[in-house]
């Protein structure tokens, strides 16, 4: 896939690939913009740490899959409209 406004693969990053099992890693959402959502479309796990629940997304590849770009943008637009 070519780099564009919808996809960017930063193969020079020292953490690339940060998730396994993705043939074309989309780095546009390196830090997930959906992290703040309790019911995000990915597969996070919630764990207790120091008396509070934290969202652990280490096994989530949703924002890094090129085919999910539109879904991520749609979620962000819905949030902004509220």
PDB file of N, CA and C in Angstrom:
ATOM      1  N   UNK A   1       0.856  -1.182   0.000  1.00  0.00           N
ATOM      2  CA  UNK A   1       0.000   0.000   0.000  1.00  0.00           C
ATOM      3  C   UNK A   1       0.894   1.235   0.000  1.00  0.00           C
ATOM      4  N   UNK A   2       0.547   2.184  -0.804  1.00  0.00           N
ATOM      5  CA  UNK A   2       1.327   3.417  -0.880  1.00  0.00           C
ATOM      6  C   UNK A   2       1.037   4.320   0.309  1.00  0.00           C
ATOM      7  N   UNK A   3       2.042   5.060   0.731  1.00  0.00           N
ATOM      8  CA  UNK A   3       1.819   6.060   1.777  1.00  0.00           C
ATOM      9  C   UNK A   3       0.935   7.169   1.222  1.00  0.00           C
ATOM     10  N   UNK A   4       0.025   7.646   2.011  1.00  0.00           N
ATOM     11  CA  UNK A   4      -0.914   8.673   1.584  1.00  0.00           C
ATOM     12  C   UNK A   4      -1.464   9.367   2.821  1.00  0.00           C
ATOM     13  N   UNK A   5      -2.553  10.076   2.648  1.00  0.00           N
ATOM     14  CA  UNK A   5      -3.183  10.718   3.801  1.00  0.00           C
ATOM     15  C   UNK A   5      -3.965   9.713   4.649  1.00  0.00           C
ATOM     16  N   UNK A   6      -4.104   8.468   4.192  1.00  0.00           N
ATOM     17  CA  UNK A   6      -4.846   7.430   4.908  1.00  0.00           C
ATOM     18  C   UNK A   6      -3.954   6.315   5.423  1.00  0.00           C
ATOM     19  N   UNK A   7      -2.690   6.302   5.019  1.00  0.00           N
ATOM     20  CA  UNK A   7      -1.804   5.201   5.395  1.00  0.00           C
ATOM     21  C   UNK A   7      -0.363   5.684   5.429  1.00  0.00           C
ATOM     22  N   UNK A   8       0.353   5.262   6.459  1.00  0.00           N
ATOM     23  CA  UNK A   8       1.776   5.565   6.552  1.00  0.00           C
ATOM     24  C   UNK A   8       2.445   4.442   7.333  1.00  0.00           C
ATOM     25  N   UNK A   9       3.464   3.854   6.770  1.00  0.00           N
ATOM     26  CA  UNK A   9       4.233   2.819   7.455  1.00  0.00           C
ATOM     27  C   UNK A   9       5.607   3.379   7.788  1.00  0.00           C
ATOM     28  N   UNK A  10       5.888   3.542   9.055  1.00  0.00           N
ATOM     29  CA  UNK A  10       7.167   4.080   9.500  1.00  0.00           C
ATOM     30  C   UNK A  10       8.125   2.926   9.792  1.00  0.00           C
ATOM     31  N   UNK A  11       8.665   2.361   8.739  1.00  0.00           N
ATOM     32  CA  UNK A  11       9.545   1.205   8.879  1.00  0.00           C
ATOM     33  C   UNK A  11      10.881   1.545   9.536  1.00  0.00           C
ATOM     34  N   UNK A  12      11.197   2.829   9.673  1.00  0.00           N
ATOM     35  CA  UNK A  12      12.426   3.247  10.339  1.00  0.00           C
ATOM     36  C   UNK A  12      12.267   3.362  11.854  1.00  0.00           C
ATOM     37  N   UNK A  13      11.049   3.250  12.335  1.00  0.00           N
ATOM     38  CA  UNK A  13      10.794   3.337  13.779  1.00  0.00           C
ATOM     39  C   UNK A  13      11.455   2.146  14.487  1.00  0.00           C
ATOM     40  N   UNK A  14      12.065   2.402  15.624  1.00  0.00           N
ATOM     41  CA  UNK A  14      12.731   1.312  16.343  1.00  0.00           C
ATOM     42  C   UNK A  14      11.750   0.297  16.917  1.00  0.00           C
ATOM     43  N   UNK A  15      10.469   0.660  16.981  1.00  0.00           N
ATOM     44  CA  UNK A  15       9.453  -0.254  17.492  1.00  0.00           C
ATOM     45  C   UNK A  15       8.683  -0.980  16.385  1.00  0.00           C
ATOM     46  N   UNK A  16       8.960  -0.642  15.135  1.00  0.00           N
ATOM     47  CA  UNK A  16       8.226  -1.241  14.007  1.00  0.00           C
ATOM     48  C   UNK A  16       8.661  -2.677  13.797  1.00  0.00           C
ATOM     49  N   UNK A  17       7.749  -3.595  13.664  1.00  0.00           N
ATOM     50  CA  UNK A  17       6.310  -3.439  13.882  1.00  0.00           C
ATOM     51  C   UNK A  17       5.988  -3.569  15.370  1.00  0.00           C
ATOM     52  N   UNK A  18       5.114  -2.727  15.857  1.00  0.00           N
ATOM     53  CA  UNK A  18       4.773  -2.739  17.280  1.00  0.00           C
ATOM     54  C   UNK A  18       3.759  -3.831  17.612  1.00  0.00           C
ATOM     55  N   UNK A  19       3.109  -4.378  16.602  1.00  0.00           N
ATOM     56  CA  UNK A  19       2.182  -5.493  16.778  1.00  0.00           C
ATOM     57  C   UNK A  19       2.525  -6.555  15.746  1.00  0.00           C
ATOM     58  N   UNK A  20       2.360  -7.808  16.122  1.00  0.00           N
ATOM     59  CA  UNK A  20       2.607  -8.895  15.183  1.00  0.00           C
ATOM     60  C   UNK A  20       1.312  -9.281  14.489  1.00  0.00           C
ATOM     61  N   UNK A  21       1.449  -9.889  13.323  1.00  0.00           N
ATOM     62  CA  UNK A  21       0.292 -10.417  12.622  1.00  0.00           C
ATOM     63  C   UNK A  21      -0.365  -9.454  11.653  1.00  0.00           C
ATOM     64  N   UNK A  22       0.269  -8.318  11.387  1.00  0.00           N
ATOM     65  CA  UNK A  22      -0.278  -7.364  10.421  1.00  0.00           C
ATOM     66  C   UNK A  22       0.718  -7.260   9.282  1.00  0.00           C
ATOM     67  N   UNK A  23       0.258  -7.562   8.089  1.00  0.00           N
ATOM     68  CA  UNK A  23       1.142  -7.497   6.937  1.00  0.00           C
ATOM     69  C   UNK A  23       1.499  -6.058   6.581  1.00  0.00           C
ATOM     70  N   UNK A  24       0.514  -5.159   6.589  1.00  0.00           N
ATOM     71  CA  UNK A  24       0.723  -3.742   6.289  1.00  0.00           C
ATOM     72  C   UNK A  24       0.334  -2.926   7.516  1.00  0.00           C
ATOM     73  N   UNK A  25       1.320  -2.555   8.327  1.00  0.00           N
ATOM     74  CA  UNK A  25       1.087  -1.812   9.566  1.00  0.00           C
ATOM     75  C   UNK A  25       0.879  -0.337   9.263  1.00  0.00           C
ATOM     76  N   UNK A  26      -0.305   0.202   9.620  1.00  0.00           N
ATOM     77  CA  UNK A  26      -0.592   1.618   9.447  1.00  0.00           C
ATOM     78  C   UNK A  26      -0.155   2.353  10.708  1.00  0.00           C
ATOM     79  N   UNK A  27       0.821   3.229  10.562  1.00  0.00           N
ATOM     80  CA  UNK A  27       1.381   3.967  11.699  1.00  0.00           C
ATOM     81  C   UNK A  27       0.729   5.337  11.910  1.00  0.00           C
ATOM     82  N   UNK A  28      -0.258   5.688  11.097  1.00  0.00           N
ATOM     83  CA  UNK A  28      -0.919   6.990  11.274  1.00  0.00           C
ATOM     84  C   UNK A  28      -1.483   7.141  12.680  1.00  0.00           C
ATOM     85  N   UNK A  29      -2.007   6.063  13.220  1.00  0.00           N
ATOM     86  CA  UNK A  29      -2.583   6.102  14.564  1.00  0.00           C
ATOM     87  C   UNK A  29      -1.651   5.375  15.535  1.00  0.00           C
ATOM     88  N   UNK A  30      -0.394   5.761  15.530  1.00  0.00           N
ATOM     89  CA  UNK A  30       0.607   5.140  16.400  1.00  0.00           C
ATOM     90  C   UNK A  30       0.105   5.147  17.848  1.00  0.00           C
ATOM     91  N   UNK A  31      -0.326   6.298  18.306  1.00  0.00           N
ATOM     92  CA  UNK A  31      -0.983   6.394  19.604  1.00  0.00           C
ATOM     93  C   UNK A  31      -2.466   6.436  19.321  1.00  0.00           C
ATOM     94  N   UNK A  32      -3.167   5.427  19.746  1.00  0.00           N
ATOM     95  CA  UNK A  32      -4.561   5.230  19.357  1.00  0.00           C
ATOM     96  C   UNK A  32      -5.462   6.396  19.782  1.00  0.00           C
ATOM     97  N   UNK A  33      -6.144   7.010  18.820  1.00  0.00           N
ATOM     98  CA  UNK A  33      -7.062   8.098  19.155  1.00  0.00           C
ATOM     99  C   UNK A  33      -8.357   7.596  19.800  1.00  0.00           C
ATOM    100  N   UNK A  34      -8.519   6.284  19.870  1.00  0.00           N
ATOM    101  CA  UNK A  34      -9.722   5.703  20.471  1.00  0.00           C
ATOM    102  C   UNK A  34      -9.462   5.209  21.895  1.00  0.00           C
ATOM    103  N   UNK A  35      -8.281   5.430  22.398  1.00  0.00           N
ATOM    104  CA  UNK A  35      -7.908   4.934  23.724  1.00  0.00           C
ATOM    105  C   UNK A  35      -8.891   5.401  24.807  1.00  0.00           C
ATOM    106  N   UNK A  36      -9.372   6.607  24.679  1.00  0.00           N
ATOM    107  CA  UNK A  36     -10.262   7.175  25.695  1.00  0.00           C
ATOM    108  C   UNK A  36     -11.649   6.524  25.715  1.00  0.00           C
ATOM    109  N   UNK A  37     -11.997   5.775  24.670  1.00  0.00           N
ATOM    110  CA  UNK A  37     -13.315   5.154  24.588  1.00  0.00           C
ATOM    111  C   UNK A  37     -13.366   3.855  25.384  1.00  0.00           C
ATOM    112  N   UNK A  38     -14.347   3.746  26.264  1.00  0.00           N
ATOM    113  CA  UNK A  38     -14.493   2.507  27.026  1.00  0.00           C
ATOM    114  C   UNK A  38     -14.914   1.363  26.109  1.00  0.00           C
ATOM    115  N   UNK A  39     -15.800   1.666  25.161  1.00  0.00           N
ATOM    116  CA  UNK A  39     -16.290   0.658  24.227  1.00  0.00           C
ATOM    117  C   UNK A  39     -15.718   0.891  22.834  1.00  0.00           C
ATOM    118  N   UNK A  40     -14.415   0.830  22.724  1.00  0.00           N
ATOM    119  CA  UNK A  40     -13.789   1.033  21.420  1.00  0.00           C
ATOM    120  C   UNK A  40     -13.965  -0.233  20.575  1.00  0.00           C
ATOM    121  N   UNK A  41     -13.783  -0.138  19.272  1.00  0.00           N
ATOM    122  CA  UNK A  41     -13.996  -1.292  18.403  1.00  0.00           C
ATOM    123  C   UNK A  41     -12.846  -2.300  18.423  1.00  0.00           C
ATOM    124  N   UNK A  42     -11.795  -2.029  19.166  1.00  0.00           N
ATOM    125  CA  UNK A  42     -10.673  -2.955  19.258  1.00  0.00           C
ATOM    126  C   UNK A  42     -10.939  -4.037  20.284  1.00  0.00           C
ATOM    127  N   UNK A  43      -9.888  -4.645  20.788  1.00  0.00           N
ATOM    128  CA  UNK A  43     -10.052  -5.704  21.784  1.00  0.00           C
ATOM    129  C   UNK A  43      -9.174  -5.451  23.010  1.00  0.00           C
ATOM    130  N   UNK A  44      -9.410  -4.346  23.708  1.00  0.00           N
ATOM    131  CA  UNK A  44      -8.594  -4.058  24.886  1.00  0.00           C
ATOM    132  C   UNK A  44      -8.963  -4.960  26.067  1.00  0.00           C
ATOM    133  N   UNK A  45      -8.065  -4.996  27.022  1.00  0.00           N
ATOM    134  CA  UNK A  45      -8.287  -5.699  28.278  1.00  0.00           C
ATOM    135  C   UNK A  45      -8.163  -4.648  29.374  1.00  0.00           C
ATOM    136  N   UNK A  46      -9.014  -4.730  30.380  1.00  0.00           N
ATOM    137  CA  UNK A  46      -8.935  -3.791  31.493  1.00  0.00           C
ATOM    138  C   UNK A  46      -8.336  -4.517  32.692  1.00  0.00           C
ATOM    139  N   UNK A  47      -7.302  -3.901  33.278  1.00  0.00           N
ATOM    140  CA  UNK A  47      -6.600  -4.492  34.417  1.00  0.00           C
ATOM    141  C   UNK A  47      -6.485  -3.466  35.533  1.00  0.00           C
ATOM    142  N   UNK A  48      -6.430  -3.977  36.739  1.00  0.00           N
ATOM    143  CA  UNK A  48      -6.262  -3.094  37.885  1.00  0.00           C
ATOM    144  C   UNK A  48      -4.778  -2.864  38.136  1.00  0.00           C
ATOM    145  N   UNK A  49      -4.441  -1.609  38.356  1.00  0.00           N
ATOM    146  CA  UNK A  49      -3.072  -1.248  38.702  1.00  0.00           C
ATOM    147  C   UNK A  49      -3.119  -0.106  39.696  1.00  0.00           C
ATOM    148  N   UNK A  50      -2.495  -0.285  40.802  1.00  0.00           N
ATOM    149  CA  UNK A  50      -2.441   0.736  41.851  1.00  0.00           C
ATOM    150  C   UNK A  50      -3.829   1.227  42.241  1.00  0.00           C
ATOM    151  N   UNK A  51      -4.769   0.318  42.321  1.00  0.00           N
ATOM    152  CA  UNK A  51      -6.116   0.658  42.765  1.00  0.00           C
ATOM    153  C   UNK A  51      -7.028   1.267  41.717  1.00  0.00           C
ATOM    154  N   UNK A  52      -6.604   1.310  40.465  1.00  0.00           N
ATOM    155  CA  UNK A  52      -7.481   1.845  39.420  1.00  0.00           C
ATOM    156  C   UNK A  52      -7.410   0.948  38.188  1.00  0.00           C
ATOM    157  N   UNK A  53      -8.444   1.011  37.389  1.00  0.00           N
ATOM    158  CA  UNK A  53      -8.516   0.200  36.183  1.00  0.00           C
ATOM    159  C   UNK A  53      -7.830   0.940  35.036  1.00  0.00           C
ATOM    160  N   UNK A  54      -6.988   0.227  34.322  1.00  0.00           N
ATOM    161  CA  UNK A  54      -6.328   0.807  33.159  1.00  0.00           C
ATOM    162  C   UNK A  54      -6.658  -0.038  31.931  1.00  0.00           C
ATOM    163  N   UNK A  55      -6.634   0.605  30.806  1.00  0.00           N
ATOM    164  CA  UNK A  55      -6.922  -0.040  29.532  1.00  0.00           C
ATOM    165  C   UNK A  55      -5.602  -0.515  28.933  1.00  0.00           C
ATOM    166  N   UNK A  56      -5.526  -1.795  28.632  1.00  0.00           N
ATOM    167  CA  UNK A  56      -4.310  -2.380  28.067  1.00  0.00           C
ATOM    168  C   UNK A  56      -4.616  -2.795  26.632  1.00  0.00           C
ATOM    169  N   UNK A  57      -3.920  -2.185  25.698  1.00  0.00           N
ATOM    170  CA  UNK A  57      -4.215  -2.392  24.274  1.00  0.00           C
ATOM    171  C   UNK A  57      -3.087  -3.119  23.540  1.00  0.00           C
ATOM    172  N   UNK A  58      -2.222  -3.781  24.263  1.00  0.00           N
ATOM    173  CA  UNK A  58      -1.047  -4.403  23.660  1.00  0.00           C
ATOM    174  C   UNK A  58      -1.413  -5.406  22.561  1.00  0.00           C
ATOM    175  N   UNK A  59      -2.537  -6.079  22.679  1.00  0.00           N
ATOM    176  CA  UNK A  59      -2.935  -7.073  21.686  1.00  0.00           C
ATOM    177  C   UNK A  59      -3.933  -6.526  20.668  1.00  0.00           C
ATOM    178  N   UNK A  60      -4.202  -5.238  20.717  1.00  0.00           N
ATOM    179  CA  UNK A  60      -5.169  -4.632  19.804  1.00  0.00           C
ATOM    180  C   UNK A  60      -4.458  -4.097  18.558  1.00  0.00           C
ATOM    181  N   UNK A  61      -4.933  -4.495  17.408  1.00  0.00           N
ATOM    182  CA  UNK A  61      -4.345  -4.032  16.147  1.00  0.00           C
ATOM    183  C   UNK A  61      -5.338  -3.202  15.337  1.00  0.00           C
ATOM    184  N   UNK A  62      -6.508  -2.936  15.888  1.00  0.00           N
ATOM    185  CA  UNK A  62      -7.568  -2.261  15.137  1.00  0.00           C
ATOM    186  C   UNK A  62      -7.113  -0.967  14.456  1.00  0.00           C
ATOM    187  N   UNK A  63      -6.516  -0.005  15.164  1.00  0.00           N
ATOM    188  CA  UNK A  63      -6.155   1.256  14.494  1.00  0.00           C
ATOM    189  C   UNK A  63      -4.977   1.115  13.526  1.00  0.00           C
ATOM    190  N   UNK A  64      -4.257   0.011  13.593  1.00  0.00           N
ATOM    191  CA  UNK A  64      -3.086  -0.185  12.739  1.00  0.00           C
ATOM    192  C   UNK A  64      -3.397  -0.935  11.447  1.00  0.00           C
ATOM    193  N   UNK A  65      -4.630  -1.386  11.305  1.00  0.00           N
ATOM    194  CA  UNK A  65      -5.019  -2.081  10.077  1.00  0.00           C
ATOM    195  C   UNK A  65      -5.559  -1.047   9.088  1.00  0.00           C
ATOM    196  N   UNK A  66      -4.965  -1.033   7.901  1.00  0.00           N
ATOM    197  CA  UNK A  66      -5.313  -0.030   6.893  1.00  0.00           C
ATOM    198  C   UNK A  66      -6.805  -0.001   6.592  1.00  0.00           C
ATOM    199  N   UNK A  67      -7.445  -1.150   6.601  1.00  0.00           N
ATOM    200  CA  UNK A  67      -8.867  -1.211   6.266  1.00  0.00           C
ATOM    201  C   UNK A  67      -9.762  -0.591   7.344  1.00  0.00           C
ATOM    202  N   UNK A  68      -9.214  -0.259   8.512  1.00  0.00           N
ATOM    203  CA  UNK A  68     -10.014   0.323   9.591  1.00  0.00           C
ATOM    204  C   UNK A  68      -9.902   1.847   9.677  1.00  0.00           C
ATOM    205  N   UNK A  69      -9.201   2.466   8.752  1.00  0.00           N
ATOM    206  CA  UNK A  69      -9.037   3.922   8.773  1.00  0.00           C
ATOM    207  C   UNK A  69     -10.391   4.636   8.850  1.00  0.00           C
ATOM    208  N   UNK A  70     -11.328   4.273   7.979  1.00  0.00           N
ATOM    209  CA  UNK A  70     -12.639   4.937   7.957  1.00  0.00           C
ATOM    210  C   UNK A  70     -13.396   4.750   9.269  1.00  0.00           C
ATOM    211  N   UNK A  71     -13.295   3.579   9.869  1.00  0.00           N
ATOM    212  CA  UNK A  71     -13.980   3.323  11.138  1.00  0.00           C
ATOM    213  C   UNK A  71     -13.405   4.193  12.255  1.00  0.00           C
ATOM    214  N   UNK A  72     -12.098   4.375  12.278  1.00  0.00           N
ATOM    215  CA  UNK A  72     -11.472   5.222  13.289  1.00  0.00           C
ATOM    216  C   UNK A  72     -11.939   6.675  13.108  1.00  0.00           C
ATOM    217  N   UNK A  73     -11.894   7.163  11.892  1.00  0.00           N
ATOM    218  CA  UNK A  73     -12.314   8.540  11.615  1.00  0.00           C
ATOM    219  C   UNK A  73     -13.787   8.736  11.964  1.00  0.00           C
ATOM    220  N   UNK A  74     -14.619   7.762  11.641  1.00  0.00           N
ATOM    221  CA  UNK A  74     -16.052   7.863  11.960  1.00  0.00           C
ATOM    222  C   UNK A  74     -16.262   7.974  13.469  1.00  0.00           C
ATOM    223  N   UNK A  75     -15.538   7.171  14.258  1.00  0.00           N
ATOM    224  CA  UNK A  75     -15.657   7.243  15.714  1.00  0.00           C
ATOM    225  C   UNK A  75     -15.230   8.610  16.236  1.00  0.00           C
ATOM    226  N   UNK A  76     -14.186   9.182  15.650  1.00  0.00           N
ATOM    227  CA  UNK A  76     -13.717  10.494  16.095  1.00  0.00           C
ATOM    228  C   UNK A  76     -14.726  11.583  15.738  1.00  0.00           C
ATOM    229  N   UNK A  77     -15.356  11.479  14.588  1.00  0.00           N
ATOM    230  CA  UNK A  77     -16.354  12.470  14.186  1.00  0.00           C
ATOM    231  C   UNK A  77     -17.579  12.417  15.085  1.00  0.00           C
ATOM    232  N   UNK A  78     -18.016  11.230  15.434  1.00  0.00           N
ATOM    233  CA  UNK A  78     -19.180  11.073  16.327  1.00  0.00           C
ATOM    234  C   UNK A  78     -18.874  11.712  17.669  1.00  0.00           C
ATOM    235  N   UNK A  79     -17.675  11.506  18.178  1.00  0.00           N
ATOM    236  CA  UNK A  79     -17.275  12.099  19.452  1.00  0.00           C
ATOM    237  C   UNK A  79     -17.285  13.623  19.375  1.00  0.00           C
ATOM    238  N   UNK A  80     -16.781  14.173  18.282  1.00  0.00           N
ATOM    239  CA  UNK A  80     -16.719  15.619  18.124  1.00  0.00           C
ATOM    240  C   UNK A  80     -18.094  16.264  17.980  1.00  0.00           C
ATOM    241  N   UNK A  81     -19.066  15.514  17.482  1.00  0.00           N
ATOM    242  CA  UNK A  81     -20.414  16.059  17.276  1.00  0.00           C
ATOM    243  C   UNK A  81     -21.193  16.124  18.581  1.00  0.00           C
ATOM    244  N   UNK A  82     -20.742  15.450  19.629  1.00  0.00           N
ATOM    245  CA  UNK A  82     -21.477  15.437  20.905  1.00  0.00           C
ATOM    246  C   UNK A  82     -21.214  16.664  21.714  1.00  0.00           C
TER     247      UNK A  82
END
